[in-house]
């Protein structure tokens, strides 16, 4: 059995979904579990719907209409007789609208998951219906009944035992009937013991694919992308980016930890534990090799560049001019952790402590209010964090250019700089 994952870009419109069909046709003999994200920018769009629901409810209806039209349009383009698929999409939109007429919850993150999860429900309903008509018989499975998390909305923590059991049961059931060798399910979304919807964090569909592969002891996972494989840099910023053909899990974890947007960071550990290789292949050229992350020695002869924009650099000073010591640090870390502020880089000279983060501004403001009881906090907004793995001095100079360096941190393998223009 193989697990395939198609991200938003690879199902963004009718031609992309036709391309997905052609890719699946290349694997006629295989049992496939196909994990699919929301189409194109649907998740961002649903975030807008959610924001309107909380602050400008009069705008909600028009936004949902727009989303419905987009989805219906794709169904109409894909199949000559879209009636049955349209009925299913309309039923989902009716459910979404029903939710949006209730009073918003005081827990924004809860509402987020109940509403934003519709992106994946819609895309998989549409694509599963289309594939069935196009000759790829498949069963649509509800990931919320397979992947079990706790109630940490927007960042559900996995219950591996229950998820494994549910995935095995539901997939086995689906594949034992007459409805083919293919299962279609949603990335990103999961459910609690109370049957409430949760999500696994933005870009979480890769993680969903890994969870499915782990539970099913799959032979491999393939992520189909609009790039030729794993690259050493974002080709939009570094035109001479090259493909990394084969890298060990640990290196891929390092790269995604530093923010390479290749793979969701939680994806690799479950795969590594079961020695399941992860292929990254071109959606446009499925015949090409792509890249593989697997058990192999590190054999890297090019540096990797990871650039993260829109970072905030917080610098925290004790108000009494004491040195930053273990007890301050433990208190600061506690406050950061309570506010779920992810630290991308940190530095600790004698009288201050700096962290670079991409936390959203509402969360950051809440955190700063707490910190300010005891600390003076300065911040630089919209700074850039550049990480280079396997660097040489020349690489650093080239990347920094004439920009102003606020923080620089180096180990033998990695250099990180926080810069402003
Ligand atoms: N649709 C979700 C997102 O855009 C999950 C994913 O695409 O991986 O974040
Ligand atoms: Mg995506």
PDB file of C-alpha atoms in Angstrom, residues 264-408:
ATOM      1  CA  UNK A 264       5.391  19.858   7.681  1.00  0.00           C
ATOM      2  CA  UNK A 265       7.868  19.369  10.558  1.00  0.00           C
ATOM      3  CA  UNK A 266       5.869  16.680  12.365  1.00  0.00           C
ATOM      4  CA  UNK A 267       5.706  14.489   9.278  1.00  0.00           C
ATOM      5  CA  UNK A 268       9.068  12.803   9.406  1.00  0.00           C
ATOM      6  CA  UNK A 269       9.326  11.207  12.848  1.00  0.00           C
ATOM      7  CA  UNK A 270       6.520   8.676  12.438  1.00  0.00           C
ATOM      8  CA  UNK A 271       7.929   7.708   9.044  1.00  0.00           C
ATOM      9  CA  UNK A 272      11.446   7.361  10.347  1.00  0.00           C
ATOM     10  CA  UNK A 273      10.241   5.179  13.231  1.00  0.00           C
ATOM     11  CA  UNK A 274       8.860   2.709  10.733  1.00  0.00           C
ATOM     12  CA  UNK A 275      11.524   3.232   8.047  1.00  0.00           C
ATOM     13  CA  UNK A 276       8.925   4.364   5.535  1.00  0.00           C
ATOM     14  CA  UNK A 277      10.552   6.412   2.749  1.00  0.00           C
ATOM     15  CA  UNK A 278       9.028   9.751   1.803  1.00  0.00           C
ATOM     16  CA  UNK A 279       9.166  10.674  -1.872  1.00  0.00           C
ATOM     17  CA  UNK A 280       8.660  14.208  -3.108  1.00  0.00           C
ATOM     18  CA  UNK A 281       7.745  14.130  -6.767  1.00  0.00           C
ATOM     19  CA  UNK A 282       6.750  16.544  -9.467  1.00  0.00           C
ATOM     20  CA  UNK A 283       3.085  16.744 -10.070  1.00  0.00           C
ATOM     21  CA  UNK A 284       3.807  17.839 -13.657  1.00  0.00           C
ATOM     22  CA  UNK A 285       6.431  15.171 -14.413  1.00  0.00           C
ATOM     23  CA  UNK A 286       5.393  12.078 -12.496  1.00  0.00           C
ATOM     24  CA  UNK A 287       7.831   9.987 -14.518  1.00  0.00           C
ATOM     25  CA  UNK A 288      10.819  11.865 -13.054  1.00  0.00           C
ATOM     26  CA  UNK A 289      12.749  10.672 -10.046  1.00  0.00           C
ATOM     27  CA  UNK A 290      12.054  13.466  -7.571  1.00  0.00           C
ATOM     28  CA  UNK A 291      13.676  13.276  -4.143  1.00  0.00           C
ATOM     29  CA  UNK A 292      13.552  10.754  -1.368  1.00  0.00           C
ATOM     30  CA  UNK A 293      13.952  11.077   2.371  1.00  0.00           C
ATOM     31  CA  UNK A 294      14.979   7.763   3.813  1.00  0.00           C
ATOM     32  CA  UNK A 295      17.517   5.852   5.919  1.00  0.00           C
ATOM     33  CA  UNK A 296      20.737   6.852   4.178  1.00  0.00           C
ATOM     34  CA  UNK A 297      24.025   8.534   5.025  1.00  0.00           C
ATOM     35  CA  UNK A 298      24.281  12.313   4.835  1.00  0.00           C
ATOM     36  CA  UNK A 299      26.015  13.092   1.613  1.00  0.00           C
ATOM     37  CA  UNK A 300      25.483  16.759   0.963  1.00  0.00           C
ATOM     38  CA  UNK A 301      27.723  18.904  -1.135  1.00  0.00           C
ATOM     39  CA  UNK A 302      25.564  22.015  -1.417  1.00  0.00           C
ATOM     40  CA  UNK A 303      24.407  24.430   1.271  1.00  0.00           C
ATOM     41  CA  UNK A 304      20.667  24.785   1.943  1.00  0.00           C
ATOM     42  CA  UNK A 305      19.147  28.243   2.326  1.00  0.00           C
ATOM     43  CA  UNK A 306      15.972  28.879   4.277  1.00  0.00           C
ATOM     44  CA  UNK A 307      14.490  32.345   4.421  1.00  0.00           C
ATOM     45  CA  UNK A 308      11.606  33.265   6.710  1.00  0.00           C
ATOM     46  CA  UNK A 309       9.947  36.645   6.331  1.00  0.00           C
ATOM     47  CA  UNK A 310       7.712  38.560   8.714  1.00  0.00           C
ATOM     48  CA  UNK A 311       9.504  37.570  11.873  1.00  0.00           C
ATOM     49  CA  UNK A 312       9.409  39.548  15.088  1.00  0.00           C
ATOM     50  CA  UNK A 313      12.534  39.882  17.191  1.00  0.00           C
ATOM     51  CA  UNK A 314      11.694  40.333  20.877  1.00  0.00           C
ATOM     52  CA  UNK A 315      14.395  41.517  23.230  1.00  0.00           C
ATOM     53  CA  UNK A 316      13.578  41.072  26.883  1.00  0.00           C
ATOM     54  CA  UNK A 317      15.430  42.906  29.707  1.00  0.00           C
ATOM     55  CA  UNK A 318      14.929  42.417  33.456  1.00  0.00           C
ATOM     56  CA  UNK A 319      13.731  45.747  34.834  1.00  0.00           C
ATOM     57  CA  UNK A 320      16.230  45.647  37.716  1.00  0.00           C
ATOM     58  CA  UNK A 321      19.305  45.317  35.425  1.00  0.00           C
ATOM     59  CA  UNK A 322      20.022  41.867  36.818  1.00  0.00           C
ATOM     60  CA  UNK A 323      21.707  39.393  34.531  1.00  0.00           C
ATOM     61  CA  UNK A 324      19.492  37.049  32.616  1.00  0.00           C
ATOM     62  CA  UNK A 325      19.919  33.875  34.634  1.00  0.00           C
ATOM     63  CA  UNK A 326      18.280  30.512  34.879  1.00  0.00           C
ATOM     64  CA  UNK A 327      15.328  31.687  36.943  1.00  0.00           C
ATOM     65  CA  UNK A 328      14.498  34.558  34.585  1.00  0.00           C
ATOM     66  CA  UNK A 329      14.854  32.229  31.672  1.00  0.00           C
ATOM     67  CA  UNK A 330      12.571  29.639  33.142  1.00  0.00           C
ATOM     68  CA  UNK A 331       9.948  32.297  33.769  1.00  0.00           C
ATOM     69  CA  UNK A 332      10.326  33.734  30.262  1.00  0.00           C
ATOM     70  CA  UNK A 333      10.095  30.301  28.669  1.00  0.00           C
ATOM     71  CA  UNK A 334       7.000  29.580  30.686  1.00  0.00           C
ATOM     72  CA  UNK A 335       5.286  32.704  29.462  1.00  0.00           C
ATOM     73  CA  UNK A 336       6.328  31.989  25.864  1.00  0.00           C
ATOM     74  CA  UNK A 337       5.102  28.442  26.117  1.00  0.00           C
ATOM     75  CA  UNK A 338       1.766  29.397  27.710  1.00  0.00           C
ATOM     76  CA  UNK A 339       1.187  31.721  24.779  1.00  0.00           C
ATOM     77  CA  UNK A 340       2.377  29.103  22.290  1.00  0.00           C
ATOM     78  CA  UNK A 341       5.103  31.377  20.935  1.00  0.00           C
ATOM     79  CA  UNK A 342       7.381  29.320  18.755  1.00  0.00           C
ATOM     80  CA  UNK A 343      11.037  30.287  19.036  1.00  0.00           C
ATOM     81  CA  UNK A 344      12.897  30.285  15.742  1.00  0.00           C
ATOM     82  CA  UNK A 345      16.179  31.515  17.126  1.00  0.00           C
ATOM     83  CA  UNK A 346      17.277  32.829  20.520  1.00  0.00           C
ATOM     84  CA  UNK A 347      20.258  34.610  21.954  1.00  0.00           C
ATOM     85  CA  UNK A 348      21.249  35.351  25.484  1.00  0.00           C
ATOM     86  CA  UNK A 349      23.846  38.038  26.183  1.00  0.00           C
ATOM     87  CA  UNK A 350      24.282  39.142  29.825  1.00  0.00           C
ATOM     88  CA  UNK A 351      21.526  41.685  30.233  1.00  0.00           C
ATOM     89  CA  UNK A 352      18.875  40.604  27.800  1.00  0.00           C
ATOM     90  CA  UNK A 353      17.313  37.689  26.053  1.00  0.00           C
ATOM     91  CA  UNK A 354      16.240  37.782  22.401  1.00  0.00           C
ATOM     92  CA  UNK A 355      13.887  35.526  20.544  1.00  0.00           C
ATOM     93  CA  UNK A 356      12.886  35.567  16.934  1.00  0.00           C
ATOM     94  CA  UNK A 357       9.396  34.270  16.270  1.00  0.00           C
ATOM     95  CA  UNK A 358       6.694  34.248  13.641  1.00  0.00           C
ATOM     96  CA  UNK A 359       3.841  34.184  16.130  1.00  0.00           C
ATOM     97  CA  UNK A 360       0.785  36.092  14.971  1.00  0.00           C
ATOM     98  CA  UNK A 361       0.424  39.568  16.366  1.00  0.00           C
ATOM     99  CA  UNK A 362      -2.613  38.990  18.630  1.00  0.00           C
ATOM    100  CA  UNK A 363      -0.835  36.144  20.398  1.00  0.00           C
ATOM    101  CA  UNK A 364       2.384  38.109  20.585  1.00  0.00           C
ATOM    102  CA  UNK A 365       0.638  41.124  22.099  1.00  0.00           C
ATOM    103  CA  UNK A 366      -0.958  38.940  24.794  1.00  0.00           C
ATOM    104  CA  UNK A 367       2.444  37.484  25.584  1.00  0.00           C
ATOM    105  CA  UNK A 368       4.149  40.868  25.747  1.00  0.00           C
ATOM    106  CA  UNK A 369       1.528  42.183  28.172  1.00  0.00           C
ATOM    107  CA  UNK A 370       2.427  39.386  30.584  1.00  0.00           C
ATOM    108  CA  UNK A 371       6.167  39.795  30.088  1.00  0.00           C
ATOM    109  CA  UNK A 372       5.960  43.513  30.717  1.00  0.00           C
ATOM    110  CA  UNK A 373       4.989  43.051  34.368  1.00  0.00           C
ATOM    111  CA  UNK A 374       8.576  42.169  35.099  1.00  0.00           C
ATOM    112  CA  UNK A 375      10.575  42.863  31.993  1.00  0.00           C
ATOM    113  CA  UNK A 376      11.195  45.616  29.549  1.00  0.00           C
ATOM    114  CA  UNK A 377      10.412  44.323  26.076  1.00  0.00           C
ATOM    115  CA  UNK A 378      11.676  45.851  22.855  1.00  0.00           C
ATOM    116  CA  UNK A 379      10.763  44.487  19.494  1.00  0.00           C
ATOM    117  CA  UNK A 380      11.612  44.736  15.804  1.00  0.00           C
ATOM    118  CA  UNK A 381       8.813  43.809  13.487  1.00  0.00           C
ATOM    119  CA  UNK A 382       9.002  42.378  10.021  1.00  0.00           C
ATOM    120  CA  UNK A 383      12.584  41.170  10.227  1.00  0.00           C
ATOM    121  CA  UNK A 384      13.904  38.284   8.159  1.00  0.00           C
ATOM    122  CA  UNK A 385      15.474  35.098   9.465  1.00  0.00           C
ATOM    123  CA  UNK A 386      17.955  33.384   7.170  1.00  0.00           C
ATOM    124  CA  UNK A 387      19.286  29.943   7.961  1.00  0.00           C
ATOM    125  CA  UNK A 388      22.071  28.256   6.023  1.00  0.00           C
ATOM    126  CA  UNK A 389      22.863  24.577   6.553  1.00  0.00           C
ATOM    127  CA  UNK A 390      26.313  23.326   5.552  1.00  0.00           C
ATOM    128  CA  UNK A 391      27.448  26.891   4.942  1.00  0.00           C
ATOM    129  CA  UNK A 392      30.699  28.451   3.897  1.00  0.00           C
ATOM    130  CA  UNK A 393      31.732  32.025   4.773  1.00  0.00           C
ATOM    131  CA  UNK A 394      31.149  33.008   1.177  1.00  0.00           C
ATOM    132  CA  UNK A 395      27.528  31.841   1.354  1.00  0.00           C
ATOM    133  CA  UNK A 396      26.901  34.012   4.402  1.00  0.00           C
ATOM    134  CA  UNK A 397      28.281  37.166   2.814  1.00  0.00           C
ATOM    135  CA  UNK A 398      26.380  36.545  -0.368  1.00  0.00           C
ATOM    136  CA  UNK A 399      23.086  36.153   1.409  1.00  0.00           C
ATOM    137  CA  UNK A 400      23.407  39.003   3.888  1.00  0.00           C
ATOM    138  CA  UNK A 401      24.745  41.512   1.371  1.00  0.00           C
ATOM    139  CA  UNK A 402      24.520  45.004   2.788  1.00  0.00           C
ATOM    140  CA  UNK A 403      21.726  44.279   5.190  1.00  0.00           C
ATOM    141  CA  UNK A 404      21.788  45.042   8.862  1.00  0.00           C
ATOM    142  CA  UNK A 405      22.418  41.988  11.074  1.00  0.00           C
ATOM    143  CA  UNK A 406      20.512  41.986  14.399  1.00  0.00           C
ATOM    144  CA  UNK A 407      21.401  38.467  15.544  1.00  0.00           C
ATOM    145  CA  UNK A 408      23.909  35.956  14.254  1.00  0.00           C
TER     146      UNK A 408
END
